[in-house]
């Protein structure tokens, strides 16, 4: 059995019901919008975010979920989808998960409007049901994701990212949404309990490990969704590179900065940078940091009683680290 199917097993019923509710939550009176949202739903990814919501919800409440849990999972997925649609416009990307992106098929203007529509549907789903605690969790995540993206753009221009700033960028850009999934899962069944903050922290740690793993793919041999060296071409400062920049001689540092700033479109030079980062321990250092986040996340699950949901969450944490794409 595939690892994702194994993780999903204890919440298979909830995930099936969630898919129906999620499609309903997107519906509109505008035929064009319905065509586009159907296109989105039929090309869904692994749905890791709703899985986190349901697994956490069931782990902290001895197997219970509520209507709030379904709404919370739908809100997360609506907001996540909205950010992906907007990201493709920002990045001028024509593909998403091997299919054409919304902006490639319907142009930027429609893609931006669809993203706005999904965002508003997510917020209204919470407001209409008085889920103000859940709305707060989501709204903080949206704010932080925007801040993280802008902080990354600002720093990429100067190429002066310290390890500390890097962690802040990935905490906001990636980890904050997974943190929101986990705290939302807890809040949907145990509002105002200590589980809400504990699970937020748990999700944040997984998100940090997840993003470092993504950074490592840029240096990998495996055939994944994106070609190697793409972060360097886009002048993204990732952990392996930051570590090497801070540990090599002034001369080598200068060469690296010059390569990224002025030769990032030169395939041969990008290959040299990748080889250099590997040679000077950038990958080993990033792997060590990623595993530290993983271990800290697993520690946070220890106090919870053994259950199928806890086992799936442990599998999920390990999958984040071991995945091949």
Coordinates of N, CA, C and O in Angstrom, one line a residue, residues 66-215:
X66 N -16.4 17.0 14.0 CA -17.6 17.7 14.1 C -17.8 18.4 12.7 O -16.9 18.4 11.9
X67 N -19.0 19.0 12.6 CA -19.2 19.8 11.3 C -18.2 20.9 11.2 O -17.8 21.2 10.1
X68 N -17.8 21.4 12.4 CA -16.7 22.4 12.4 C -15.4 21.9 11.8 O -14.7 22.6 11.1
X69 N -15.1 20.6 12.0 CA -13.9 20.0 11.5 C -14.0 20.0 9.9 O -13.0 20.4 9.3
X70 N -15.1 19.7 9.4 CA -15.3 19.6 7.9 C -15.2 21.1 7.4 O -14.6 21.3 6.3
X71 N -15.8 22.0 8.1 CA -15.8 23.4 7.6 C -14.3 23.9 7.7 O -13.8 24.5 6.7
X72 N -13.6 23.6 8.7 CA -12.2 24.0 8.9 C -11.4 23.4 7.8 O -10.5 24.2 7.2
X73 N -11.6 22.1 7.5 CA -10.8 21.5 6.4 C -11.1 22.2 5.0 O -10.2 22.4 4.2
X74 N -12.4 22.5 4.8 CA -12.8 23.2 3.6 C -12.1 24.6 3.5 O -11.7 25.0 2.4
X75 N -12.2 25.3 4.6 CA -11.6 26.6 4.6 C -10.1 26.6 4.3 O -9.6 27.3 3.4
X76 N -9.4 25.7 4.9 CA -8.0 25.5 4.7 C -7.7 25.2 3.2 O -6.9 25.8 2.6
X77 N -8.5 24.3 2.6 CA -8.3 23.9 1.2 C -8.6 25.0 0.3 O -8.0 25.2 -0.8
X78 N -9.7 25.8 0.6 CA -10.1 26.9 -0.2 C -9.0 28.0 -0.3 O -8.6 28.5 -1.3
X79 N -8.4 28.3 0.9 CA -7.4 29.3 1.0 C -6.1 28.8 0.4 O -5.4 29.6 -0.4
X80 N -5.8 27.6 0.6 CA -4.6 27.0 0.0 C -4.7 27.0 -1.5 O -3.7 27.4 -2.2
X81 N -5.8 26.6 -2.0 CA -6.0 26.6 -3.5 C -6.0 28.1 -4.1 O -5.4 28.3 -5.1
X82 N -6.5 29.0 -3.3 CA -6.5 30.4 -3.8 C -5.0 30.9 -3.9 O -4.6 31.5 -4.8
X83 N -4.2 30.5 -2.9 CA -2.8 30.9 -2.9 C -2.0 30.3 -4.1 O -1.2 30.9 -4.7
X84 N -2.4 29.0 -4.4 CA -1.7 28.3 -5.5 C -2.1 29.0 -6.8 O -1.2 29.2 -7.7
X85 N -3.3 29.4 -7.0 CA -3.8 30.0 -8.2 C -3.1 31.4 -8.4 O -2.6 31.7 -9.4
X86 N -3.0 32.1 -7.3 CA -2.3 33.4 -7.3 C -0.8 33.2 -7.5 O -0.2 34.0 -8.2
X87 N -0.2 32.2 -6.9 CA 1.2 31.9 -7.0 C 1.6 31.7 -8.5 O 2.6 32.2 -9.0
X88 N 0.7 31.0 -9.2 CA 1.0 30.7 -10.6 C 1.0 31.9 -11.5 O 1.8 32.0 -12.4
X89 N 0.2 32.9 -11.1 CA 0.2 34.2 -11.8 C 1.4 34.9 -11.5 O 2.1 35.4 -12.4
X90 N 1.8 35.0 -10.2 CA 3.0 35.7 -9.7 C 4.2 35.2 -10.4 O 5.1 35.9 -10.9
X91 N 4.3 33.8 -10.4 CA 5.5 33.1 -11.0 C 5.4 33.0 -12.5 O 6.4 32.4 -13.1
X92 N 4.4 33.4 -13.1 CA 4.1 33.2 -14.5 C 4.3 31.8 -14.9 O 5.0 31.4 -15.9
X93 N 3.7 30.9 -14.1 CA 3.9 29.5 -14.3 C 2.7 28.9 -15.1 O 1.5 29.2 -14.9
X94 N 3.0 28.1 -16.1 CA 2.0 27.5 -17.0 C 1.5 26.1 -16.6 O 0.6 25.5 -17.1
X95 N 2.3 25.5 -15.6 CA 1.9 24.1 -15.2 C 1.7 24.1 -13.7 O 2.4 24.8 -12.9
X96 N 0.8 23.2 -13.3 CA 0.7 22.9 -11.9 C 0.3 21.4 -11.7 O -0.7 21.0 -12.3
X97 N 1.2 20.7 -11.0 CA 1.0 19.2 -10.9 C 0.8 18.5 -12.2 O 0.0 17.6 -12.4
X98 N 1.6 19.0 -13.2 CA 1.6 18.3 -14.5 C 0.5 18.7 -15.4 O 0.4 18.2 -16.5
X99 N -0.4 19.5 -14.9 CA -1.5 20.0 -15.7 C -1.3 21.5 -16.0 O -0.6 22.2 -15.4
X100 N -2.1 22.0 -17.0 CA -2.1 23.5 -17.2 C -2.6 24.2 -16.0 O -3.6 23.8 -15.4
X101 N -2.0 25.3 -15.7 CA -2.4 26.2 -14.6 C -3.6 27.0 -15.0 O -3.9 27.0 -16.2
X102 N -4.3 27.6 -14.0 CA -5.6 28.3 -14.4 C -5.2 29.5 -15.3 O -5.9 29.8 -16.3
X103 N -4.1 30.2 -15.0 CA -3.7 31.4 -15.8 C -3.3 31.0 -17.2 O -3.4 31.7 -18.1
X104 N -2.8 29.7 -17.3 CA -2.4 29.3 -18.7 C -3.6 29.0 -19.5 O -3.6 29.3 -20.7
X105 N -4.7 28.5 -18.9 CA -5.9 28.2 -19.7 C -6.9 29.4 -19.8 O -7.5 29.6 -20.8
X106 N -7.0 30.2 -18.7 CA -8.0 31.3 -18.7 C -7.4 32.7 -18.6 O -8.1 33.6 -18.4
X107 N -6.1 32.8 -18.6 CA -5.4 34.1 -18.5 C -5.3 34.7 -17.1 O -6.1 34.3 -16.3
X108 N -4.4 35.6 -16.9 CA -4.1 36.1 -15.6 C -5.3 36.8 -14.9 O -5.5 36.6 -13.7
X109 N -6.0 37.6 -15.6 CA -7.1 38.3 -15.0 C -8.1 37.4 -14.4 O -8.5 37.6 -13.2
X110 N -8.5 36.4 -15.1 CA -9.5 35.4 -14.6 C -8.9 34.6 -13.4 O -9.5 34.4 -12.4
X111 N -7.6 34.2 -13.5 CA -6.9 33.5 -12.4 C -6.9 34.3 -11.1 O -7.2 33.8 -10.0
X112 N -6.6 35.6 -11.2 CA -6.6 36.5 -10.0 C -8.0 36.5 -9.4 O -8.1 36.4 -8.2
X113 N -9.0 36.7 -10.2 CA -10.4 36.8 -9.8 C -10.8 35.5 -9.1 O -11.5 35.5 -8.1
X114 N -10.4 34.4 -9.7 CA -10.8 33.1 -9.1 C -10.1 32.9 -7.8 O -10.8 32.5 -6.8
X115 N -8.9 33.3 -7.7 CA -8.2 33.2 -6.4 C -8.9 34.1 -5.3 O -9.1 33.6 -4.2
X116 N -9.3 35.3 -5.7 CA -10.0 36.2 -4.8 C -11.4 35.5 -4.4 O -11.8 35.6 -3.2
X117 N -12.0 34.9 -5.4 CA -13.3 34.3 -5.1 C -13.2 33.2 -4.1 O -13.9 33.1 -3.1
X118 N -12.2 32.3 -4.3 CA -11.9 31.2 -3.3 C -11.6 31.7 -1.9 O -12.0 31.1 -0.9
X119 N -10.8 32.7 -1.9 CA -10.4 33.3 -0.6 C -11.7 33.8 0.1 O -11.9 33.5 1.3
X120 N -12.5 34.5 -0.6 CA -13.8 35.1 0.0 C -14.7 34.0 0.5 O -15.3 34.0 1.5
X121 N -14.8 32.9 -0.3 CA -15.7 31.8 0.0 C -15.2 31.1 1.3 O -16.0 30.7 2.1
X122 N -13.9 31.0 1.4 CA -13.3 30.4 2.6 C -13.6 31.3 3.9 O -14.1 30.7 4.9
X123 N -13.5 32.6 3.8 CA -13.7 33.5 4.9 C -15.2 33.4 5.2 O -15.6 33.4 6.4
X124 N -16.1 33.5 4.2 CA -17.5 33.5 4.5 C -18.0 32.2 5.1 O -19.0 32.2 5.9
X125 N -17.4 31.1 4.7 CA -17.8 29.8 5.3 C -17.6 29.8 6.8 O -18.5 29.3 7.5
X126 N -16.6 30.4 7.3 CA -16.4 30.6 8.7 C -17.3 31.6 9.3 O -18.0 31.3 10.4
X127 N -17.5 32.7 8.7 CA -18.4 33.8 9.2 C -19.8 33.4 9.3 O -20.5 33.6 10.3
X128 N -20.3 32.7 8.2 CA -21.7 32.3 8.2 C -22.1 31.3 9.3 O -23.2 31.1 9.6
X129 N -21.0 30.6 9.8 CA -21.3 29.6 10.8 C -20.7 30.0 12.2 O -20.6 29.2 13.1
X130 N -20.4 31.3 12.3 CA -19.9 31.8 13.6 C -18.6 31.1 14.1 O -18.4 31.0 15.3
X131 N -17.8 30.6 13.1 CA -16.6 29.9 13.6 C -15.5 31.0 13.7 O -14.5 30.9 12.9
X132 N -15.6 31.9 14.5 CA -14.7 33.1 14.6 C -13.3 32.7 15.1 O -12.3 33.3 14.7
X133 N -13.3 31.7 15.9 CA -11.9 31.2 16.4 C -11.2 30.5 15.2 O -10.0 30.8 15.1
X134 N -11.9 29.8 14.4 CA -11.2 29.2 13.2 C -10.8 30.2 12.2 O -9.8 30.2 11.6
X135 N -11.7 31.3 12.0 CA -11.4 32.3 11.1 C -10.1 33.1 11.5 O -9.3 33.5 10.7
X136 N -9.9 33.3 12.8 CA -8.7 34.0 13.3 C -7.5 33.2 12.9 O -6.5 33.7 12.5
X137 N -7.5 31.8 13.2 CA -6.4 31.0 12.8 C -6.0 31.1 11.4 O -4.9 31.3 11.0
X138 N -7.1 31.0 10.5 CA -6.9 31.1 9.1 C -6.3 32.5 8.7 O -5.4 32.6 7.8
X139 N -6.9 33.5 9.2 CA -6.5 34.9 8.8 C -5.1 35.2 9.2 O -4.4 35.8 8.4
X140 N -4.6 34.7 10.3 CA -3.2 34.9 10.7 C -2.3 34.2 9.7 O -1.3 34.7 9.2
X141 N -2.7 33.0 9.3 CA -1.9 32.2 8.3 C -1.8 33.0 7.0 O -0.8 33.1 6.4
X142 N -2.9 33.6 6.5 CA -2.9 34.3 5.2 C -2.0 35.5 5.3 O -1.2 35.8 4.4
X143 N -2.1 36.2 6.4 CA -1.2 37.4 6.6 C 0.2 37.0 6.6 O 1.1 37.6 5.9
X144 N 0.6 35.9 7.4 CA 2.0 35.5 7.5 C 2.5 35.0 6.1 O 3.6 35.2 5.8
X145 N 1.7 34.3 5.4 CA 2.1 33.8 4.1 C 2.5 34.9 3.1 O 3.5 34.9 2.4
X146 N 1.7 36.0 3.2 CA 1.9 37.2 2.3 C 3.2 37.8 2.8 O 4.1 38.2 2.0
X147 N 3.4 38.0 4.1 CA 4.6 38.6 4.6 C 5.8 37.8 4.3 O 6.9 38.4 3.9
X148 N 5.7 36.5 4.4 CA 6.9 35.6 4.1 C 7.3 35.8 2.7 O 8.5 35.8 2.4
X149 N 6.4 35.8 1.8 CA 6.7 35.9 0.3 C 7.4 37.2 0.1 O 8.4 37.3 -0.7
X150 N 6.8 38.3 0.7 CA 7.4 39.6 0.4 C 8.8 39.8 1.1 O 9.7 40.4 0.5
X151 N 9.0 39.2 2.2 CA 10.3 39.2 2.9 C 11.3 38.5 2.0 O 12.4 38.9 1.8
X152 N 10.9 37.4 1.4 CA 11.8 36.6 0.5 C 12.2 37.4 -0.7 O 13.4 37.5 -1.1
X153 N 11.2 38.1 -1.3 CA 11.5 38.9 -2.5 C 12.5 40.1 -2.1 O 13.4 40.3 -2.8
X154 N 12.2 40.7 -1.0 CA 13.0 41.8 -0.5 C 14.5 41.3 -0.3 O 15.4 42.0 -0.7
X155 N 14.6 40.2 0.3 CA 16.0 39.7 0.7 C 16.7 39.1 -0.6 O 17.9 39.2 -0.7
X156 N 15.9 38.6 -1.5 CA 16.5 38.0 -2.7 C 17.2 39.1 -3.5 O 18.2 38.8 -4.2
X157 N 16.7 40.3 -3.5 CA 17.4 41.4 -4.2 C 18.7 41.7 -3.6 O 19.6 42.1 -4.4
X158 N 18.9 41.5 -2.3 CA 20.2 41.9 -1.7 C 21.1 40.7 -1.5 O 22.3 40.8 -1.3
X159 N 20.5 39.5 -1.6 CA 21.3 38.2 -1.3 C 22.0 38.2 0.0 O 23.1 37.8 0.1
X160 N 21.3 38.8 1.0 CA 22.0 38.9 2.3 C 21.2 38.1 3.4 O 21.1 38.6 4.5
X161 N 20.7 37.0 3.1 CA 19.9 36.2 4.0 C 20.8 35.5 5.0 O 21.6 34.7 4.7
X162 N 20.5 35.7 6.3 CA 21.1 34.9 7.4 C 20.3 33.7 7.6 O 19.1 33.7 7.2
X163 N 20.8 32.7 8.3 CA 20.1 31.5 8.6 C 18.8 31.9 9.4 O 17.7 31.3 9.2
X164 N 18.9 32.8 10.3 CA 17.8 33.3 11.1 C 16.6 33.8 10.2 O 15.5 33.5 10.4
X165 N 17.0 34.7 9.3 CA 16.0 35.3 8.4 C 15.4 34.2 7.5 O 14.2 34.2 7.3
X166 N 16.2 33.3 7.1 CA 15.7 32.1 6.3 C 14.6 31.4 7.0 O 13.6 31.1 6.5
X167 N 14.9 31.1 8.3 CA 13.9 30.3 9.1 C 12.6 31.1 9.2 O 11.5 30.6 9.2
X168 N 12.7 32.4 9.4 CA 11.5 33.3 9.5 C 10.7 33.3 8.2 O 9.5 33.2 8.2
X169 N 11.5 33.3 7.0 CA 10.8 33.3 5.7 C 10.0 31.9 5.6 O 8.8 31.9 5.2
X170 N 10.7 30.8 5.9 CA 10.0 29.5 5.6 C 8.9 29.3 6.7 O 7.9 28.6 6.4
X171 N 9.1 29.8 7.9 CA 8.1 29.7 8.9 C 6.8 30.4 8.4 O 5.7 29.8 8.5
X172 N 6.9 31.6 7.8 CA 5.8 32.3 7.4 C 5.2 31.7 6.0 O 4.0 31.5 5.9
X173 N 6.1 31.5 5.1 CA 5.7 31.1 3.8 C 5.0 29.7 3.7 O 4.1 29.4 3.1
X174 N 5.6 28.7 4.4 CA 5.2 27.3 4.3 C 4.7 26.8 5.6 O 3.6 26.2 5.6
X175 N 5.4 27.0 6.7 CA 5.0 26.3 8.0 C 3.7 26.8 8.5 O 3.0 26.1 9.2
X176 N 3.5 28.1 8.3 CA 2.3 28.7 9.0 C 1.0 28.1 8.5 O 0.0 27.9 9.3
X177 N 0.9 27.6 7.3 CA -0.4 27.0 6.8 C -0.5 25.6 7.4 O -1.6 25.2 7.8
X178 N 0.6 24.8 7.5 CA 0.5 23.5 8.1 C 0.2 23.7 9.6 O -0.6 22.9 10.2
X179 N 0.7 24.7 10.2 CA 0.4 25.0 11.6 C -1.0 25.3 11.8 O -1.7 24.8 12.7
X180 N -1.6 26.1 10.8 CA -3.0 26.4 10.9 C -3.9 25.2 10.8 O -4.9 25.0 11.5
X181 N -3.5 24.2 9.9 CA -4.3 23.0 9.7 C -4.4 22.2 11.0 O -5.4 21.8 11.4
X182 N -3.2 22.1 11.7 CA -3.2 21.3 12.9 C -3.9 22.0 14.1 O -4.6 21.4 14.8
X183 N -3.7 23.3 14.3 CA -4.4 24.0 15.4 C -5.9 24.1 15.1 O -6.7 24.0 16.0
X184 N -6.2 24.2 13.8 CA -7.6 24.2 13.4 C -8.3 22.9 13.7 O -9.4 22.8 14.2
X185 N -7.6 21.8 13.4 CA -8.1 20.5 13.7 C -8.4 20.3 15.2 O -9.5 19.8 15.6
X186 N -7.5 20.8 16.0 CA -7.7 20.7 17.5 C -8.8 21.7 17.9 O -9.7 21.3 18.7
X187 N -8.8 22.9 17.4 CA -9.9 23.9 17.8 C -11.3 23.5 17.4 O -12.2 23.9 18.0
X188 N -11.4 22.7 16.3 CA -12.7 22.3 15.8 C -13.4 21.4 16.7 O -14.7 21.3 16.8
X189 N -12.7 20.6 17.6 CA -13.3 19.7 18.5 C -13.1 20.1 20.0 O -13.8 19.8 20.9
X190 N -11.9 20.8 20.2 CA -11.6 21.1 21.6 C -11.2 22.6 21.6 O -10.1 23.0 21.9
X191 N -12.2 23.5 21.4 CA -11.9 24.9 21.3 C -11.4 25.4 22.7 O -11.8 24.9 23.7
X192 N -10.4 26.4 22.6 CA -9.8 27.0 23.7 C -9.1 26.0 24.7 O -8.9 26.3 25.8
X193 N -8.7 24.9 24.2 CA -7.9 23.9 25.0 C -6.4 24.1 24.7 O -6.1 24.8 23.7
X194 N -5.6 23.5 25.5 CA -4.1 23.6 25.3 C -3.7 22.9 24.0 O -2.7 23.2 23.5
X195 N -4.6 22.0 23.6 CA -4.2 21.2 22.3 C -4.1 22.2 21.1 O -3.3 21.9 20.2
X196 N -4.8 23.3 21.1 CA -4.8 24.2 20.0 C -3.4 24.8 19.7 O -2.9 24.7 18.6
X197 N -2.8 25.2 20.8 CA -1.4 25.8 20.7 C -0.4 24.7 20.5 O 0.6 24.8 19.7
X198 N -0.5 23.6 21.2 CA 0.4 22.5 21.1 C 0.5 22.0 19.6 O 1.5 21.8 19.0
X199 N -0.7 21.8 19.0 CA -0.8 21.3 17.7 C -0.4 22.4 16.6 O 0.2 22.0 15.6
X200 N -0.5 23.6 17.0 CA 0.0 24.7 16.1 C 1.5 24.6 16.0 O 2.1 24.6 14.9
X201 N 2.1 24.4 17.1 CA 3.6 24.3 17.2 C 4.0 23.0 16.4 O 5.0 23.0 15.7
X202 N 3.3 21.9 16.7 CA 3.6 20.7 16.0 C 3.6 20.9 14.5 O 4.5 20.5 13.7
X203 N 2.5 21.5 14.0 CA 2.4 21.8 12.5 C 3.5 22.7 12.0 O 4.0 22.5 10.9
X204 N 3.9 23.6 12.8 CA 4.9 24.6 12.4 C 6.2 23.8 12.2 O 7.0 24.0 11.2
X205 N 6.6 22.9 13.1 CA 7.8 22.1 13.0 C 7.8 21.3 11.8 O 8.8 21.2 11.1
X206 N 6.7 20.6 11.5 CA 6.6 19.8 10.2 C 6.8 20.7 9.0 O 7.4 20.3 8.1
X207 N 6.1 21.8 9.0 CA 6.3 22.8 7.9 C 7.7 23.2 7.6 O 8.1 23.3 6.5
X208 N 8.4 23.4 8.7 CA 9.8 23.8 8.6 C 10.6 22.7 7.9 O 11.4 22.9 7.0
X209 N 10.4 21.4 8.4 CA 11.1 20.3 7.8 C 10.7 20.1 6.4 O 11.5 19.8 5.5
X210 N 9.4 20.3 6.1 CA 8.9 20.1 4.7 C 9.6 21.1 3.7 O 10.0 20.7 2.6
X211 N 9.8 22.3 4.1 CA 10.4 23.3 3.2 C 11.9 23.0 3.0 O 12.4 23.2 1.9
X212 N 12.6 22.6 4.1 CA 14.0 22.3 3.9 C 14.1 21.1 3.0 O 15.0 21.1 2.1
X213 N 13.2 20.1 3.1 CA 13.2 19.0 2.2 C 13.1 19.5 0.7 O 13.8 19.0 -0.2
X214 N 12.2 20.4 0.5 CA 11.9 21.0 -0.8 C 13.2 21.7 -1.3 O 13.6 21.6 -2.5
X215 N 13.9 22.4 -0.4 CA 15.2 23.1 -0.8 C 16.2 22.0 -1.3 O 17.0 22.3 -2.2

